[in-house]
Short mmCIF file of N, CA and C in Angstrom, two decimals:
data_model
loop_
_atom_site.label_atom_id
_atom_site.label_comp_id
_atom_site.label_asym_id
_atom_site.label_seq_id
_atom_site.Cartn_x
_atom_site.Cartn_y
_atom_site.Cartn_z
N ALA A 1 52.16 26.36 -83.04
CA ALA A 1 51.18 25.29 -82.98
C ALA A 1 50.28 25.48 -81.76
N LEU A 2 49.04 25.15 -81.93
CA LEU A 2 48.08 25.22 -80.84
C LEU A 2 48.46 24.27 -79.72
N THR A 3 48.70 23.03 -80.06
CA THR A 3 49.14 22.02 -79.11
C THR A 3 49.62 20.82 -79.90
N LYS A 4 50.39 19.97 -79.25
CA LYS A 4 50.82 18.73 -79.90
C LYS A 4 49.84 17.64 -79.49
N LEU A 5 49.22 17.02 -80.47
CA LEU A 5 48.24 15.97 -80.20
C LEU A 5 48.94 14.65 -79.87
N PRO A 6 48.36 13.86 -78.97
CA PRO A 6 48.87 12.50 -78.78
C PRO A 6 48.80 11.76 -80.13
N GLU A 7 49.71 10.82 -80.33
CA GLU A 7 49.79 10.15 -81.63
C GLU A 7 48.54 9.40 -82.02
N ASN A 8 47.70 9.02 -81.06
CA ASN A 8 46.49 8.26 -81.37
C ASN A 8 45.24 9.12 -81.43
N LEU A 9 45.39 10.43 -81.36
CA LEU A 9 44.25 11.34 -81.42
C LEU A 9 44.25 12.07 -82.76
N ARG A 10 43.10 12.10 -83.42
CA ARG A 10 42.99 12.74 -84.73
C ARG A 10 41.95 13.86 -84.69
N LEU A 11 42.28 14.96 -85.34
CA LEU A 11 41.32 16.05 -85.53
C LEU A 11 40.53 15.70 -86.79
N SER A 12 39.21 15.55 -86.66
CA SER A 12 38.41 15.16 -87.82
C SER A 12 37.54 16.30 -88.35
N ALA A 13 37.35 17.36 -87.56
CA ALA A 13 36.57 18.50 -88.04
C ALA A 13 37.01 19.77 -87.33
N LEU A 14 37.02 20.85 -88.08
CA LEU A 14 37.29 22.19 -87.57
C LEU A 14 36.41 23.12 -88.37
N LYS A 15 35.46 23.78 -87.69
CA LYS A 15 34.52 24.61 -88.44
C LYS A 15 33.94 25.69 -87.55
N LEU A 16 33.25 26.63 -88.16
CA LEU A 16 32.49 27.62 -87.42
C LEU A 16 31.06 27.12 -87.29
N SER A 17 30.48 27.30 -86.11
CA SER A 17 29.08 26.94 -85.91
C SER A 17 28.22 27.80 -86.82
N GLU A 18 27.26 27.16 -87.48
CA GLU A 18 26.36 27.89 -88.37
C GLU A 18 25.47 28.86 -87.61
N GLU A 19 25.16 28.52 -86.36
CA GLU A 19 24.23 29.34 -85.58
C GLU A 19 24.92 30.43 -84.75
N SER A 20 26.03 30.09 -84.10
CA SER A 20 26.64 31.03 -83.16
C SER A 20 27.96 31.63 -83.64
N GLY A 21 28.59 31.02 -84.63
CA GLY A 21 29.90 31.49 -85.08
C GLY A 21 31.05 30.99 -84.21
N ASP A 22 30.74 30.15 -83.20
CA ASP A 22 31.79 29.59 -82.34
C ASP A 22 32.65 28.62 -83.15
N ILE A 23 33.89 28.42 -82.69
CA ILE A 23 34.78 27.45 -83.31
C ILE A 23 34.44 26.07 -82.74
N ILE A 24 34.15 25.13 -83.63
CA ILE A 24 33.79 23.76 -83.26
C ILE A 24 34.90 22.83 -83.75
N VAL A 25 35.34 21.91 -82.88
CA VAL A 25 36.35 20.92 -83.25
C VAL A 25 35.84 19.53 -82.88
N ARG A 26 36.22 18.55 -83.68
CA ARG A 26 35.87 17.16 -83.38
C ARG A 26 37.15 16.33 -83.46
N PHE A 27 37.37 15.51 -82.45
CA PHE A 27 38.52 14.62 -82.39
C PHE A 27 38.04 13.19 -82.23
N TYR A 28 38.89 12.24 -82.63
CA TYR A 28 38.60 10.84 -82.33
C TYR A 28 39.89 10.12 -81.96
N GLU A 29 39.73 9.13 -81.09
CA GLU A 29 40.85 8.29 -80.69
C GLU A 29 40.91 7.14 -81.68
N ALA A 30 42.08 6.92 -82.30
CA ALA A 30 42.16 6.08 -83.50
C ALA A 30 42.66 4.65 -83.30
N ILE A 31 43.29 4.31 -82.17
CA ILE A 31 43.91 2.99 -82.10
C ILE A 31 43.46 2.15 -80.90
N GLY A 32 42.46 2.60 -80.17
CA GLY A 32 41.96 1.81 -79.05
C GLY A 32 42.77 1.96 -77.79
N LYS A 33 43.28 3.15 -77.55
CA LYS A 33 44.12 3.42 -76.38
C LYS A 33 43.73 4.79 -75.83
N GLU A 34 43.64 4.92 -74.53
CA GLU A 34 43.28 6.21 -73.92
C GLU A 34 44.22 7.32 -74.41
N ALA A 35 43.66 8.52 -74.57
CA ALA A 35 44.45 9.67 -75.00
C ALA A 35 44.02 10.89 -74.20
N ILE A 36 44.97 11.74 -73.87
CA ILE A 36 44.66 12.97 -73.14
C ILE A 36 45.01 14.16 -74.02
N LEU A 37 44.00 14.98 -74.29
CA LEU A 37 44.18 16.22 -75.03
C LEU A 37 44.38 17.32 -74.00
N THR A 38 45.50 18.01 -74.07
CA THR A 38 45.79 19.11 -73.15
C THR A 38 46.05 20.37 -73.96
N LEU A 39 45.35 21.43 -73.63
CA LEU A 39 45.47 22.70 -74.33
C LEU A 39 46.13 23.74 -73.43
N PRO A 40 46.66 24.81 -74.03
CA PRO A 40 47.18 25.91 -73.21
C PRO A 40 46.08 26.45 -72.28
N GLU A 41 46.48 27.03 -71.17
CA GLU A 41 45.53 27.50 -70.16
C GLU A 41 44.52 28.52 -70.68
N ASN A 42 44.86 29.28 -71.72
CA ASN A 42 43.93 30.29 -72.23
C ASN A 42 42.94 29.74 -73.24
N ILE A 43 43.01 28.45 -73.52
CA ILE A 43 42.07 27.81 -74.46
C ILE A 43 41.32 26.71 -73.70
N LYS A 44 40.01 26.79 -73.71
CA LYS A 44 39.18 25.84 -72.99
C LYS A 44 38.26 25.12 -73.97
N LEU A 45 37.78 23.96 -73.53
CA LEU A 45 36.85 23.15 -74.31
C LEU A 45 35.53 23.03 -73.56
N ILE A 46 34.43 23.12 -74.29
CA ILE A 46 33.12 22.78 -73.75
C ILE A 46 32.60 21.63 -74.60
N LYS A 47 32.35 20.49 -73.96
CA LYS A 47 31.91 19.29 -74.69
C LYS A 47 30.50 19.49 -75.23
N LEU A 48 30.30 19.08 -76.48
CA LEU A 48 29.01 19.20 -77.16
C LEU A 48 28.47 17.83 -77.50
N ASN A 49 27.15 17.75 -77.68
CA ASN A 49 26.55 16.50 -78.16
C ASN A 49 26.57 16.50 -79.68
N THR A 50 25.96 15.50 -80.30
CA THR A 50 26.00 15.39 -81.76
C THR A 50 25.23 16.50 -82.47
N LEU A 51 24.33 17.17 -81.75
CA LEU A 51 23.61 18.31 -82.32
C LEU A 51 24.33 19.63 -82.05
N GLU A 52 25.55 19.52 -81.52
CA GLU A 52 26.40 20.66 -81.17
C GLU A 52 25.78 21.54 -80.10
N GLU A 53 25.06 20.90 -79.16
CA GLU A 53 24.52 21.57 -77.98
C GLU A 53 25.43 21.23 -76.81
N PRO A 54 25.68 22.18 -75.90
CA PRO A 54 26.56 21.90 -74.76
C PRO A 54 26.02 20.77 -73.89
N GLU A 55 26.92 19.86 -73.50
CA GLU A 55 26.58 18.81 -72.54
C GLU A 55 26.81 19.31 -71.12
N THR A 56 27.61 20.38 -70.99
CA THR A 56 27.96 20.93 -69.69
C THR A 56 28.26 22.42 -69.85
N ASP A 57 28.23 23.14 -68.75
CA ASP A 57 28.62 24.55 -68.77
C ASP A 57 30.08 24.73 -68.37
N THR A 58 30.72 23.63 -67.99
CA THR A 58 32.09 23.68 -67.50
C THR A 58 33.07 23.65 -68.66
N ALA A 59 33.96 24.63 -68.70
CA ALA A 59 35.01 24.68 -69.71
C ALA A 59 36.29 24.11 -69.11
N VAL A 60 36.95 23.22 -69.84
CA VAL A 60 38.16 22.56 -69.33
C VAL A 60 39.32 22.74 -70.32
N SER A 61 40.55 22.63 -69.82
CA SER A 61 41.71 22.74 -70.70
C SER A 61 42.34 21.38 -71.00
N ALA A 62 41.72 20.31 -70.49
CA ALA A 62 42.19 18.95 -70.79
C ALA A 62 40.98 18.02 -70.84
N TYR A 63 41.08 16.99 -71.68
CA TYR A 63 40.01 16.01 -71.81
C TYR A 63 40.64 14.65 -72.07
N THR A 64 40.14 13.63 -71.37
CA THR A 64 40.64 12.26 -71.55
C THR A 64 39.68 11.48 -72.45
N PHE A 65 40.21 10.99 -73.56
CA PHE A 65 39.43 10.20 -74.51
C PHE A 65 39.51 8.73 -74.15
N ARG A 66 38.36 8.06 -74.18
CA ARG A 66 38.31 6.61 -74.03
C ARG A 66 38.68 5.97 -75.37
N LYS A 67 38.85 4.66 -75.35
CA LYS A 67 39.17 3.93 -76.57
C LYS A 67 38.13 4.21 -77.64
N PHE A 68 38.59 4.61 -78.81
CA PHE A 68 37.78 4.86 -80.01
C PHE A 68 36.70 5.93 -79.82
N GLU A 69 36.83 6.77 -78.81
CA GLU A 69 35.83 7.81 -78.57
C GLU A 69 35.91 8.90 -79.61
N ILE A 70 34.74 9.40 -80.01
CA ILE A 70 34.62 10.57 -80.86
C ILE A 70 34.00 11.66 -79.99
N ALA A 71 34.61 12.85 -79.97
CA ALA A 71 34.08 13.92 -79.12
C ALA A 71 34.14 15.25 -79.87
N THR A 72 33.10 16.05 -79.67
CA THR A 72 32.97 17.36 -80.30
C THR A 72 32.99 18.42 -79.21
N PHE A 73 33.68 19.52 -79.49
CA PHE A 73 33.84 20.59 -78.51
C PHE A 73 33.68 21.96 -79.14
N LYS A 74 33.29 22.91 -78.31
CA LYS A 74 33.35 24.32 -78.66
C LYS A 74 34.63 24.85 -78.03
N LEU A 75 35.43 25.59 -78.79
CA LEU A 75 36.63 26.21 -78.25
C LEU A 75 36.29 27.56 -77.65
N VAL A 76 36.82 27.80 -76.47
CA VAL A 76 36.66 29.10 -75.79
C VAL A 76 38.06 29.66 -75.60
N ILE A 77 38.37 30.75 -76.30
CA ILE A 77 39.69 31.36 -76.20
C ILE A 77 39.60 32.58 -75.31
N GLN A 78 40.38 32.58 -74.25
CA GLN A 78 40.34 33.64 -73.26
C GLN A 78 41.55 34.56 -73.43
N GLY A 79 41.29 35.86 -73.27
CA GLY A 79 42.37 36.85 -73.28
C GLY A 79 43.06 36.90 -74.57
#
């Protein structure tokens, strides 16, 4: 398994970007409670906006979801 998701976090999309071929994932927090997504160190996330454009250049291996937040990311797999 890639990682164990917190019980209140749902994966709602997994696809290849039509333009770049990058792996795109979308998660949402489902019950109104903060959730922390933590990935293995060799897998990083870059947060994207709704047009799937990067919001930042910083890749992280953990992300904290606010209540009912929907977030889209590009996966960066290293090594």
